[in-house]
CSV table of C-alpha atoms in Angstrom, one decimal:
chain,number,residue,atom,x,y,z
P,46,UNK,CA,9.9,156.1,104.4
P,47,UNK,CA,13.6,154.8,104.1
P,48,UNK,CA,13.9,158.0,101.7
P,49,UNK,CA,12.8,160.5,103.9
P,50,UNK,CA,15.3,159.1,106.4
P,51,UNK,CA,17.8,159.3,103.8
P,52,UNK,CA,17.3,162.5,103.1
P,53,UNK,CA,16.9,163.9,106.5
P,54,UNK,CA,20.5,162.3,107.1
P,55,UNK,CA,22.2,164.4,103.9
P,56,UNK,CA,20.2,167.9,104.3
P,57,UNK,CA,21.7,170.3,106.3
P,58,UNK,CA,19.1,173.0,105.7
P,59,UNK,CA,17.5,172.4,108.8
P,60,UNK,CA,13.9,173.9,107.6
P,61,UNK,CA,13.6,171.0,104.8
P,62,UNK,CA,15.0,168.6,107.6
P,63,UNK,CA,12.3,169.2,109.8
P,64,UNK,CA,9.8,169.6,107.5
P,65,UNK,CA,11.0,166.0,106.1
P,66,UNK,CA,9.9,164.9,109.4
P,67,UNK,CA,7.2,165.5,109.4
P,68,UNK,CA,6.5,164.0,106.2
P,69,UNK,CA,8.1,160.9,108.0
P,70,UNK,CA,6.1,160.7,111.2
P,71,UNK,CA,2.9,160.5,109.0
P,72,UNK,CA,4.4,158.0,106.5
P,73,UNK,CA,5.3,156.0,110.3
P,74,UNK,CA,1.7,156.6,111.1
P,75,UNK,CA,0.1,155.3,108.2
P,76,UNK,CA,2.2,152.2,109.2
P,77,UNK,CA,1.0,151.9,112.5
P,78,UNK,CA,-2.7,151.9,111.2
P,79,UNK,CA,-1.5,149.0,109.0
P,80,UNK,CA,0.0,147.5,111.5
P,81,UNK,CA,-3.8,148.0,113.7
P,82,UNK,CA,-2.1,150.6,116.1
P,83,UNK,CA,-5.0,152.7,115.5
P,84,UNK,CA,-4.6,154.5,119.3
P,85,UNK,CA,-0.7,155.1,118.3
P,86,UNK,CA,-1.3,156.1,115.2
P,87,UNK,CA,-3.8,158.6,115.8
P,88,UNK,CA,-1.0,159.9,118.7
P,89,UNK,CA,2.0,159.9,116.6
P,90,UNK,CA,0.1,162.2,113.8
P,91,UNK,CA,-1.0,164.6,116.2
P,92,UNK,CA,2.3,164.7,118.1
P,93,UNK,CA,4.5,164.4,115.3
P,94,UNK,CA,3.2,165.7,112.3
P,95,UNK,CA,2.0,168.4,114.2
P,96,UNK,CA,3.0,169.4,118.2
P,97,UNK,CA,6.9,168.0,117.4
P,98,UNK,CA,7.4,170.1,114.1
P,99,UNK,CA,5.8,173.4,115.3
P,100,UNK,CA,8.2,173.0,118.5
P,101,UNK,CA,11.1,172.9,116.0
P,102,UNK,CA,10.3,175.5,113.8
P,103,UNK,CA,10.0,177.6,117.1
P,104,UNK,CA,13.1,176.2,118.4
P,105,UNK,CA,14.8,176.7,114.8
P,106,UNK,CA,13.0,180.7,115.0
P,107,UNK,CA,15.6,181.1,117.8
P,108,UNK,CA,18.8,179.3,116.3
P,109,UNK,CA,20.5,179.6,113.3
P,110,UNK,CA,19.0,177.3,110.2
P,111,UNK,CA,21.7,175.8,108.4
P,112,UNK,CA,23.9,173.4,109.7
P,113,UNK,CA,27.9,174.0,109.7
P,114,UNK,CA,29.6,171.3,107.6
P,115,UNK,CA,30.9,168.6,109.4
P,116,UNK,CA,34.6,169.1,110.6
P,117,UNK,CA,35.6,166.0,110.3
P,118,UNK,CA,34.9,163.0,107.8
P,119,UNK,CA,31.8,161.1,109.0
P,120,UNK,CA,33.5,157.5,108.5
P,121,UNK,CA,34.1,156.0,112.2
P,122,UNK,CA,30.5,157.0,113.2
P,123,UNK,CA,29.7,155.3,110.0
P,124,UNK,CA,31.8,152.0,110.4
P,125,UNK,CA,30.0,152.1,114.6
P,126,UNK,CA,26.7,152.3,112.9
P,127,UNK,CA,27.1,149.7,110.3
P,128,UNK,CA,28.6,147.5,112.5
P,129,UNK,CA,25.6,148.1,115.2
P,130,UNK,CA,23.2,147.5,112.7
P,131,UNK,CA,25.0,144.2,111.3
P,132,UNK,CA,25.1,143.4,115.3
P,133,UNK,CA,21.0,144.0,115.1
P,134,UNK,CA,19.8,142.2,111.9
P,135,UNK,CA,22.0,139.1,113.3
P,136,UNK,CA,20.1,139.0,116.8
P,137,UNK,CA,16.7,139.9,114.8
P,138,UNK,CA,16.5,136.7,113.2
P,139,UNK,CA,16.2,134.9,116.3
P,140,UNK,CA,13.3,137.0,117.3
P,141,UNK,CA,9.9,135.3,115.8
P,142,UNK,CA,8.6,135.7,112.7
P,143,UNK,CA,6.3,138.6,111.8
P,144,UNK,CA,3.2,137.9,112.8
P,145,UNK,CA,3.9,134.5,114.4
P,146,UNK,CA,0.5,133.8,117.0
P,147,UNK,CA,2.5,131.4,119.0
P,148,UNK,CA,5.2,134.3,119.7
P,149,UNK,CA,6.3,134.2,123.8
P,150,UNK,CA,4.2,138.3,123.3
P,151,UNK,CA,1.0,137.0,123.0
P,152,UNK,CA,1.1,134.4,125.3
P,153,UNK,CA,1.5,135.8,129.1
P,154,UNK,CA,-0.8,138.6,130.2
P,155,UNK,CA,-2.7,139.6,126.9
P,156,UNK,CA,-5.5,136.6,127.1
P,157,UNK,CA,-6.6,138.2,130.6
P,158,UNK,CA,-6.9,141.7,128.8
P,159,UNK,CA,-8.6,140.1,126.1
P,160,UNK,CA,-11.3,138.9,128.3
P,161,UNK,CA,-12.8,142.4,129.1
P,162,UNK,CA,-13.3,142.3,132.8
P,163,UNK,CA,-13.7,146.2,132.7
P,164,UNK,CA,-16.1,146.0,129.9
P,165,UNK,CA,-14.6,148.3,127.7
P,166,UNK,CA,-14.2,147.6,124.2
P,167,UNK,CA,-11.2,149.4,123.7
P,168,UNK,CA,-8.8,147.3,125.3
P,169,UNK,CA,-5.9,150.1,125.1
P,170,UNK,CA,-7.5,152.4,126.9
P,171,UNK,CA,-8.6,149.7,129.5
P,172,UNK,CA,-5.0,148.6,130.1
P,173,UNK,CA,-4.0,152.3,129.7
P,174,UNK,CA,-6.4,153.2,132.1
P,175,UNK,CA,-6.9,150.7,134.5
P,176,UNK,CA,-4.6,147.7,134.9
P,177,UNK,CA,-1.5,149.9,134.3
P,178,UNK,CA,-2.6,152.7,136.2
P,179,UNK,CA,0.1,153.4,137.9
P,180,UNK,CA,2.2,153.4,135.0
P,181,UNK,CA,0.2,156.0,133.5
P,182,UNK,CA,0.2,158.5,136.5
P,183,UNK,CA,4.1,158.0,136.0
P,184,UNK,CA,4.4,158.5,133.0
P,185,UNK,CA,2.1,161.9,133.3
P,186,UNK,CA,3.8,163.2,136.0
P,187,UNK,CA,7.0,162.7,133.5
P,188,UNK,CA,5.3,165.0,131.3
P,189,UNK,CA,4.2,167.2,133.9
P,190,UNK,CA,8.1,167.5,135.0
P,191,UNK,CA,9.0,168.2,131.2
P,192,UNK,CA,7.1,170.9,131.3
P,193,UNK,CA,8.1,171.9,134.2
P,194,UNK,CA,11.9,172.0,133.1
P,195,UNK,CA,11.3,173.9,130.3
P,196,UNK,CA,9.3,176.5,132.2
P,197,UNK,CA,12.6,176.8,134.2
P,198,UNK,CA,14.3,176.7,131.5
P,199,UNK,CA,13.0,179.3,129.4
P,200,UNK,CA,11.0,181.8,131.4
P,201,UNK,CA,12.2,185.3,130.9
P,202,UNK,CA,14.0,186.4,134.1
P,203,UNK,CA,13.8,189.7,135.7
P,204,UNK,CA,15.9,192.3,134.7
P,205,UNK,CA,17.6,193.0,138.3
P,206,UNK,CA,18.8,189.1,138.0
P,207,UNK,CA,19.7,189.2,134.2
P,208,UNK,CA,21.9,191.6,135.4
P,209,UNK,CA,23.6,189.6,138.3
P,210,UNK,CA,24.0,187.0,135.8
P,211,UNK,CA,25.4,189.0,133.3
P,212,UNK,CA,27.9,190.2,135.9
P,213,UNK,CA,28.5,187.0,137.4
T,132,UNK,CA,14.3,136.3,105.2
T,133,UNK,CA,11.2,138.0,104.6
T,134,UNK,CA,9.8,136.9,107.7
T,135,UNK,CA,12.1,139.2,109.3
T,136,UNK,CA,11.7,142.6,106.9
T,137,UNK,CA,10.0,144.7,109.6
T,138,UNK,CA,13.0,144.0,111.7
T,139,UNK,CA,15.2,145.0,109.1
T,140,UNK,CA,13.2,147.8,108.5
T,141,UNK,CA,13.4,148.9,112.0
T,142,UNK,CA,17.3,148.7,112.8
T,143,UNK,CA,17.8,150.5,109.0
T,144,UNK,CA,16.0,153.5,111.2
T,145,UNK,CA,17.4,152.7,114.3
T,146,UNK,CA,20.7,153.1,112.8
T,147,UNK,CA,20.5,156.1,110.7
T,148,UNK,CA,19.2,157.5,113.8
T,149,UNK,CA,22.0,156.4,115.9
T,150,UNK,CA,24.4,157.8,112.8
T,151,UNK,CA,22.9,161.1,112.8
T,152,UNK,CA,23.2,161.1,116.8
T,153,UNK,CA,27.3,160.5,116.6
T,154,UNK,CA,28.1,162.5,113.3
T,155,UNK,CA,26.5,165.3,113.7
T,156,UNK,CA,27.2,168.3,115.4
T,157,UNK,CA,24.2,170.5,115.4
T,158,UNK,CA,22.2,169.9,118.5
T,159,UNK,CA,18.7,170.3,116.4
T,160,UNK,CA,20.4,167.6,114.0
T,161,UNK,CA,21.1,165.6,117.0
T,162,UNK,CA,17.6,165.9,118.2
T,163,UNK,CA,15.9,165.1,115.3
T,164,UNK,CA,18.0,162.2,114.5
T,165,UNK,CA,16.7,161.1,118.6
T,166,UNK,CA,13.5,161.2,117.7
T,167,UNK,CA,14.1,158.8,114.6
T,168,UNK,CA,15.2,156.2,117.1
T,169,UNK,CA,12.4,156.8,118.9
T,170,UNK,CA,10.2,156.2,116.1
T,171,UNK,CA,12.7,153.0,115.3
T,172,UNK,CA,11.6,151.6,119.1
T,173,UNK,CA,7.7,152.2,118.2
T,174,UNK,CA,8.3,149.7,115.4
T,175,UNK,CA,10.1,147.7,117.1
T,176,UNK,CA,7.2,147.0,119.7
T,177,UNK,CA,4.2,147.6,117.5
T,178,UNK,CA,5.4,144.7,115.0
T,179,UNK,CA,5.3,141.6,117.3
T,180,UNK,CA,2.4,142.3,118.4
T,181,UNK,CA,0.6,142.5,115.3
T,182,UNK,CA,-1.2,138.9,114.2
T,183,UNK,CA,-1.9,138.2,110.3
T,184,UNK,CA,-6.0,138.4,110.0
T,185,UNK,CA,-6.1,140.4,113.2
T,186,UNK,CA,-7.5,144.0,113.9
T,187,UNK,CA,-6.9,146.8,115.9
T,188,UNK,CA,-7.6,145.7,119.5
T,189,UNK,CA,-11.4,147.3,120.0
T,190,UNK,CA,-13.8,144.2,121.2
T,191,UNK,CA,-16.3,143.9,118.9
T,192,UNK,CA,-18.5,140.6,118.0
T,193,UNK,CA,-18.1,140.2,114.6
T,194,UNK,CA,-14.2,139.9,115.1
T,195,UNK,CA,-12.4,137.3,116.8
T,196,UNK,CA,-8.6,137.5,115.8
T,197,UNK,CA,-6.9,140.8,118.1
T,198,UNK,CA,-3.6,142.1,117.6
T,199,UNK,CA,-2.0,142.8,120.8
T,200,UNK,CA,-2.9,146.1,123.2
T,201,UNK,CA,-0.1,145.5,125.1
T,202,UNK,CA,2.8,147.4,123.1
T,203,UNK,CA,-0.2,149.9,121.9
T,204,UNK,CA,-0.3,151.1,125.7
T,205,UNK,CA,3.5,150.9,126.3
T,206,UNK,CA,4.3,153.1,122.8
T,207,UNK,CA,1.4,155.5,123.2
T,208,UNK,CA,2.9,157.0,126.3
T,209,UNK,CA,6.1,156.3,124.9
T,210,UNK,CA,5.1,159.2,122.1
T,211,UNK,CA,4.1,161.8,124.9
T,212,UNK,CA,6.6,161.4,127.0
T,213,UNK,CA,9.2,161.4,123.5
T,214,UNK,CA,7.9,164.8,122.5
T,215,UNK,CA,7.9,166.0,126.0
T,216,UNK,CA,11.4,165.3,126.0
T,217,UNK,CA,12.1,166.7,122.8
T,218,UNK,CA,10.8,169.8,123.9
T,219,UNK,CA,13.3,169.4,126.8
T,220,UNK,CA,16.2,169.0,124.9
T,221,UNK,CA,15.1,171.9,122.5
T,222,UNK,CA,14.6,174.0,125.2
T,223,UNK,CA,18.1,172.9,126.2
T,224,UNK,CA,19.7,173.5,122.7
T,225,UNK,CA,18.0,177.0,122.8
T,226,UNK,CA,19.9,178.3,126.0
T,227,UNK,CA,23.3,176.8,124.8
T,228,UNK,CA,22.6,178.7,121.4
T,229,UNK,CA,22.1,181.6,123.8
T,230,UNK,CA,24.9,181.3,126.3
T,231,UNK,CA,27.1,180.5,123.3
T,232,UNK,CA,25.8,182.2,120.2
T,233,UNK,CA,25.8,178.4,118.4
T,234,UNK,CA,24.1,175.0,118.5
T,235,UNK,CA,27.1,173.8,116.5
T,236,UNK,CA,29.3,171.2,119.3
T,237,UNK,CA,32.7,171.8,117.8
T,238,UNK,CA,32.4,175.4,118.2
T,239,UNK,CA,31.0,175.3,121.8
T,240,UNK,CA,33.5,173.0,122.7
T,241,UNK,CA,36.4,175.2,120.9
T,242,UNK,CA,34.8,178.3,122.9
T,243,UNK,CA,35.3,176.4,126.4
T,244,UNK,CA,39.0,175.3,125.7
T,245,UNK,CA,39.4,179.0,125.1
T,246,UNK,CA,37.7,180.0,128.4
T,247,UNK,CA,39.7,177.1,129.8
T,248,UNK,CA,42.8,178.1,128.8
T,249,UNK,CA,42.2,181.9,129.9
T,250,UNK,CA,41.4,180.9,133.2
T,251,UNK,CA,44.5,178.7,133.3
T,252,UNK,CA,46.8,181.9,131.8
T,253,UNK,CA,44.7,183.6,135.1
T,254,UNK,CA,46.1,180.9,137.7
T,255,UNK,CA,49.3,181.4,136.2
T,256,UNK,CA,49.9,185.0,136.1
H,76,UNK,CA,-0.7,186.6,108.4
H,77,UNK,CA,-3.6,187.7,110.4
H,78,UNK,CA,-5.3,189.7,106.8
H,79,UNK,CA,-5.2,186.3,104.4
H,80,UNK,CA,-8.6,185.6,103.7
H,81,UNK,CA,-8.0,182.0,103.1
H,82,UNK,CA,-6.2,181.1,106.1
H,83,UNK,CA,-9.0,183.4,108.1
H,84,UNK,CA,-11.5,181.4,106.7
H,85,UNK,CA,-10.3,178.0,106.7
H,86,UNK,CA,-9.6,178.7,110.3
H,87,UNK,CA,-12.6,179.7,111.4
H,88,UNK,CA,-13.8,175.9,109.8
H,89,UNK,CA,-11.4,174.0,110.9
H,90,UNK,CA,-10.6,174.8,115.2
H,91,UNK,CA,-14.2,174.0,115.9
H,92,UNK,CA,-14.0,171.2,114.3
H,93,UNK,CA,-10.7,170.2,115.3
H,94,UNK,CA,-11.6,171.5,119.0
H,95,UNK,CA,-15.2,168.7,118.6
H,96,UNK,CA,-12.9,166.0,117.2
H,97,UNK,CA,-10.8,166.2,120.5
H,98,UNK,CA,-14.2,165.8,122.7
H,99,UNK,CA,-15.2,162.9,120.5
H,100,UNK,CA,-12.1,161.5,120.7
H,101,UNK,CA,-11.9,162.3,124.5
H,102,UNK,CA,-15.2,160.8,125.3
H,103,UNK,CA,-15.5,158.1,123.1
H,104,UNK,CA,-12.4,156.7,123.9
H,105,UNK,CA,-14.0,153.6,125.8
H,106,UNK,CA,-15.7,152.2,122.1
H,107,UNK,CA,-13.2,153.2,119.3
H,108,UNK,CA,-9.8,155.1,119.3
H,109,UNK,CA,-8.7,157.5,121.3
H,110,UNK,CA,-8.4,158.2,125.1
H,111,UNK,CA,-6.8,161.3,126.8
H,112,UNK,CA,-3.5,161.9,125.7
H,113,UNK,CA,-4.5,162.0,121.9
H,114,UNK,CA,-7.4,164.4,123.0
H,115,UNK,CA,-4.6,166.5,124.9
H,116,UNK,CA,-2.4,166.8,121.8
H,117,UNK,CA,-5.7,167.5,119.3
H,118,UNK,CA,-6.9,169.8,121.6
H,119,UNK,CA,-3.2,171.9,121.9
H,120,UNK,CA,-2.7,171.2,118.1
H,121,UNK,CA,-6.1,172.7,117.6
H,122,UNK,CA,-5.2,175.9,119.6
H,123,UNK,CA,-1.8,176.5,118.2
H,124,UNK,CA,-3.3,176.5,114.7
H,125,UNK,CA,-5.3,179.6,116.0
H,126,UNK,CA,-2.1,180.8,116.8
H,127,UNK,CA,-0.5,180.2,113.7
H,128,UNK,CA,-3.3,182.2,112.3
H,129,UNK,CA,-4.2,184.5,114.6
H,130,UNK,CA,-0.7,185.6,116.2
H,131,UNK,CA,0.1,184.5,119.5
H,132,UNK,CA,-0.9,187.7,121.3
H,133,UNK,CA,-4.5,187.0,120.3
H,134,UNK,CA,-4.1,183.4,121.5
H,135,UNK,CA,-2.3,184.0,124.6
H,136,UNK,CA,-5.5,186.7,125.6
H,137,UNK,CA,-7.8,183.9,125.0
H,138,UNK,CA,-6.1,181.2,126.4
H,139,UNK,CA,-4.0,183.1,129.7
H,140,UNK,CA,-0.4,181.8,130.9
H,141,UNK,CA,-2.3,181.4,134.4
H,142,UNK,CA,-4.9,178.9,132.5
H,143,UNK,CA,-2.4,177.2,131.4
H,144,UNK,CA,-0.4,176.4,134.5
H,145,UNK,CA,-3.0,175.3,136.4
H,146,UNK,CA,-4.2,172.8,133.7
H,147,UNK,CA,-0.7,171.6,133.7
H,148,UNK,CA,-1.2,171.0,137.7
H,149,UNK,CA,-4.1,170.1,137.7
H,150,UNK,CA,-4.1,167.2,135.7
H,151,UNK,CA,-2.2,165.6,137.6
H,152,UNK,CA,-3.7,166.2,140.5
H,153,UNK,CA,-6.8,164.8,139.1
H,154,UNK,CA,-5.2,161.5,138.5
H,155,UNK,CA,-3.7,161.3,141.5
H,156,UNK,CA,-7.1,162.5,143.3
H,157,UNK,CA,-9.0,159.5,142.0
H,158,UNK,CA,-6.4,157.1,143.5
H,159,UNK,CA,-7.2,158.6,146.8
H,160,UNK,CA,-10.6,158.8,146.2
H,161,UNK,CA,-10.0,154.8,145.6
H,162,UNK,CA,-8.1,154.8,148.7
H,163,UNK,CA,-11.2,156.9,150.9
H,164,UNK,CA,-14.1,154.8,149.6
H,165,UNK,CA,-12.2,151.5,151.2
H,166,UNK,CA,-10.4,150.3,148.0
H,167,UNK,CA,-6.8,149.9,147.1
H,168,UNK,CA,-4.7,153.0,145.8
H,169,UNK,CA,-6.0,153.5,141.7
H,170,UNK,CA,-8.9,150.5,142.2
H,171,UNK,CA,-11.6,151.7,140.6
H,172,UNK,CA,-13.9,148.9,141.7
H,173,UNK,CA,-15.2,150.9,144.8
H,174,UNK,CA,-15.6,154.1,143.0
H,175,UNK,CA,-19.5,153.1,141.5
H,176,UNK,CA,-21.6,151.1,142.8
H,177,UNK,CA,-20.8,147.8,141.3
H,178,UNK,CA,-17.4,147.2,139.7
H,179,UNK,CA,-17.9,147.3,136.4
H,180,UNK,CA,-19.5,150.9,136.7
H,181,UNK,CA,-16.4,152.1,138.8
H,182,UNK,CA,-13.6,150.8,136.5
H,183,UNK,CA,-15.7,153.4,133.8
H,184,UNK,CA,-16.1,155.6,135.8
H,185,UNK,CA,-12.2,155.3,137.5
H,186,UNK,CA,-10.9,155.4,133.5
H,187,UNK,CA,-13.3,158.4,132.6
H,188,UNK,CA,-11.4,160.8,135.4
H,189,UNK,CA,-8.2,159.4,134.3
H,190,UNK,CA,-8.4,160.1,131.0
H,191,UNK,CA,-9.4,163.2,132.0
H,192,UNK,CA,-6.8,164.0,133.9
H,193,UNK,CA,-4.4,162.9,131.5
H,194,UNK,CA,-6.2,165.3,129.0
H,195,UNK,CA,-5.6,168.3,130.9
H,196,UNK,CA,-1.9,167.6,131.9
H,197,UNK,CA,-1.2,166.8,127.8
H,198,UNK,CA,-3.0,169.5,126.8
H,199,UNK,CA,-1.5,172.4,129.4
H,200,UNK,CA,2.1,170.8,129.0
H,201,UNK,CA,1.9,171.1,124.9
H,202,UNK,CA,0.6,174.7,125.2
H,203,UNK,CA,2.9,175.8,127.6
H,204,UNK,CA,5.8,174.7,126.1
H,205,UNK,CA,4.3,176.7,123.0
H,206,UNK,CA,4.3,179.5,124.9
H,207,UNK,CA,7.3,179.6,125.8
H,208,UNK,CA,9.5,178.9,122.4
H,209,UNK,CA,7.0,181.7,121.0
H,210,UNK,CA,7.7,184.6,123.3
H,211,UNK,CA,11.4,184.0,124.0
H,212,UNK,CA,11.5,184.7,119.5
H,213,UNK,CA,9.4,187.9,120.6
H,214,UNK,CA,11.8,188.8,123.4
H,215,UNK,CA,14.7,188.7,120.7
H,216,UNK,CA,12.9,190.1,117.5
């Protein structure tokens, strides 16, 4: 996976980047099935492996596929980076260890999901479903006003106002 | 040390996300290297919540050890909503590309100091 | 694309397959896996496959723009429906309890709309946004 990433950085064909991502989100899915994600797994091979690298190739259809070479050297971005992710492994090990049971995660409101008052053996979907719904109906309507954005944003407009733009 | 590899793991991605996001100038670059640090956060909330011995979080009587639902929940509409996004932020790049004839930043931002600098000549004159 | 043999083939396997999958997955997302926004995506992924093969045109007659939209409305509506229906039948807004008979049944059958609803709004977003990346290339071409 960390050569994928790798890659992805250096390419600058933008066809073998995003096909590299793909590549990638099913590498990070077969991760999440390790890591007994099933549900997320299952959504991040769908979305993507498949929905997120079809959208790019369409997006890419329209744009131009190889990227300009960078202007300028890449080294303060490089030095914030590094120095962000120096910031990150030091605050890391204070976090528990992997797969600690005692961690404060597994302590608070899991055991009540646990106990299946809904009587669905999938406990994602029961949380999903039912004790977060309103978090869900959020979170759909967010998706609902995506789409709606790029409706506005893309629809083909009339000719009489493509004009008035154009003028404008 | 090696208690702590899957955090390592994750702010290796998180970063060379975040890297992508500053050095590059090609919005589909840009994008992509989003959605990296998107994937980065997934990790970053799947892996607490997975317990050694456990399984995935489906009730079942022959299994007594659970890893955690909660972060499965939070990330799965995390996904949606990150592609839904993405899709935003194409759409975005795709009218820029056409109000501007490029995704690349330096040269949109090159073509507005001209405009700028036209309209200033205007004011002038 | 639309004369490979292969691809034609394969296809015609494959999207009623990958169309069942989503319904399992859909339906059966109370025992094992799955639940309505991976059903949404399998469902969109299935369709713009038979795009992919099949050229948009072909999709777009089977699946209409007007379809669409209202899928991508609906869905939502849905959801937000079965919180009222909550509220209506005496309950809070989004308890299922009150929706069945006892509890129990009401939280399954309160999750089965949702999901549902979720479904459709996935689904109609993903296709949508298809549709429109695909025929703004056309407009250009």
């Amino acid at each position: 996976m960390a050569i994928s990433v790798l890659a992805i950085v250096v390419t600058r064909n933008l066809f073998s980047v995003i096909v590299l991502s793909g590549a990638y989100s099913f590498l990070m899915a077969t991760v999440l099935v390790a890591l007994d994600a099933v549900d997320v797994a299952m959504t991040e091979a769908a979305v993507g492996a498949g929905i997120s690298t079809v959208l790019l190739l369409g997006a890419l259809h329209l744009c131009k596929s190889l990227e300009a070479k960078p202007a300028h050297k890449p080294w303060l971005p490089l030095a914030v980076s590094v120095a962000t992710g120096a910031l990150l492994v030091y605050g890391a090990l204070g976090l528990p260890d992997f797969g600690d049971p005692d961690a404060p995660i597994h302590k608070n409101v899991v055991p009540r999901y646990m106990k299946n008052e809904v009587e669905v053996p999938n406990v994602v979907t029961a949380v999903l479903a039912s004790f977060r719904g309103y978090d869900t109906l959020g979170e759909t309507t967010v998706v609902f006003t995506a789409g709606a954005g790029v409706i506005a944003l893309l629809r083909r407009r009339k000719q009489g106002s493509e004009k008035a733009s154009g003028d404008a | 040390m090696l208690a702590h590899f899957s955090n390592i793991i994750t702010v290796f991605l998180m970063v060379a996300g975040l890297f992508i996001i500053i050095a590059r100038g090609n919005l589909i670059k840009k994008l992509i290297g989003l959605s990296l640090f998107q994937t980065s956060v997934y990790l970053l909330y799947i892996t607490p919540g997975k317990l050694i011995g456990g399984t995935a979080p489906i009730i079942s009587p022959q299994y007594t050890v659970y890893s955690n639902p909660l972060p499965h929940v939070l990330i799965l509409t995390a996904i949606v909503v990150g592609v839904a996004t993405l899709a935003l932020g194409l759409a975005l790049a795709v009218r820029i590309r056409e109000a501007y004839g490029s995704i690349e930043e330096d040269e949109i931002l090159e073509r507005d100091r001209g405009v700028e600098a036209e309209e200033a000549k205007e004011a002038r004159s | 694309m639309r004369n490979d043999l292969v691809l034609r083939v394969i296809g015609r396997l494959m999207i009623p397959s990958i169309l069942l999958f989503a319904l399992y997955v859909q339906f059966h997302g109370d025992f094992g896996p799955g639940g309505g926004f991976q059903a949404g995506v399998i469902v969109a992924a299935g369709i713009v496959f038979y795009a992919l093969i099949y050229g948009v045109t072909a999709t777009r007659r089977l699946v209409p723009d007007s379809v669409v939209e209202t899928m991508v409305a609906a869905g939502v509506l849905i959801y937000a429906g079965v919180g009222l229906a909550g509220l209506l039948l005496g309950g809070h807004y989004l308890d299922y309890s009150v929706l069945g008979h006892d509890p129990v049944h009401g939280q399954h059958r309160g999750i089965f709309w949702v999901e549902v609803g979720v479904a459709t709004t996935v689904c109609g977003v993903m296709l949508k946004i298809f549709y429109m990346f695909t025929s703004r290339g056309n407009s250009e071409d």
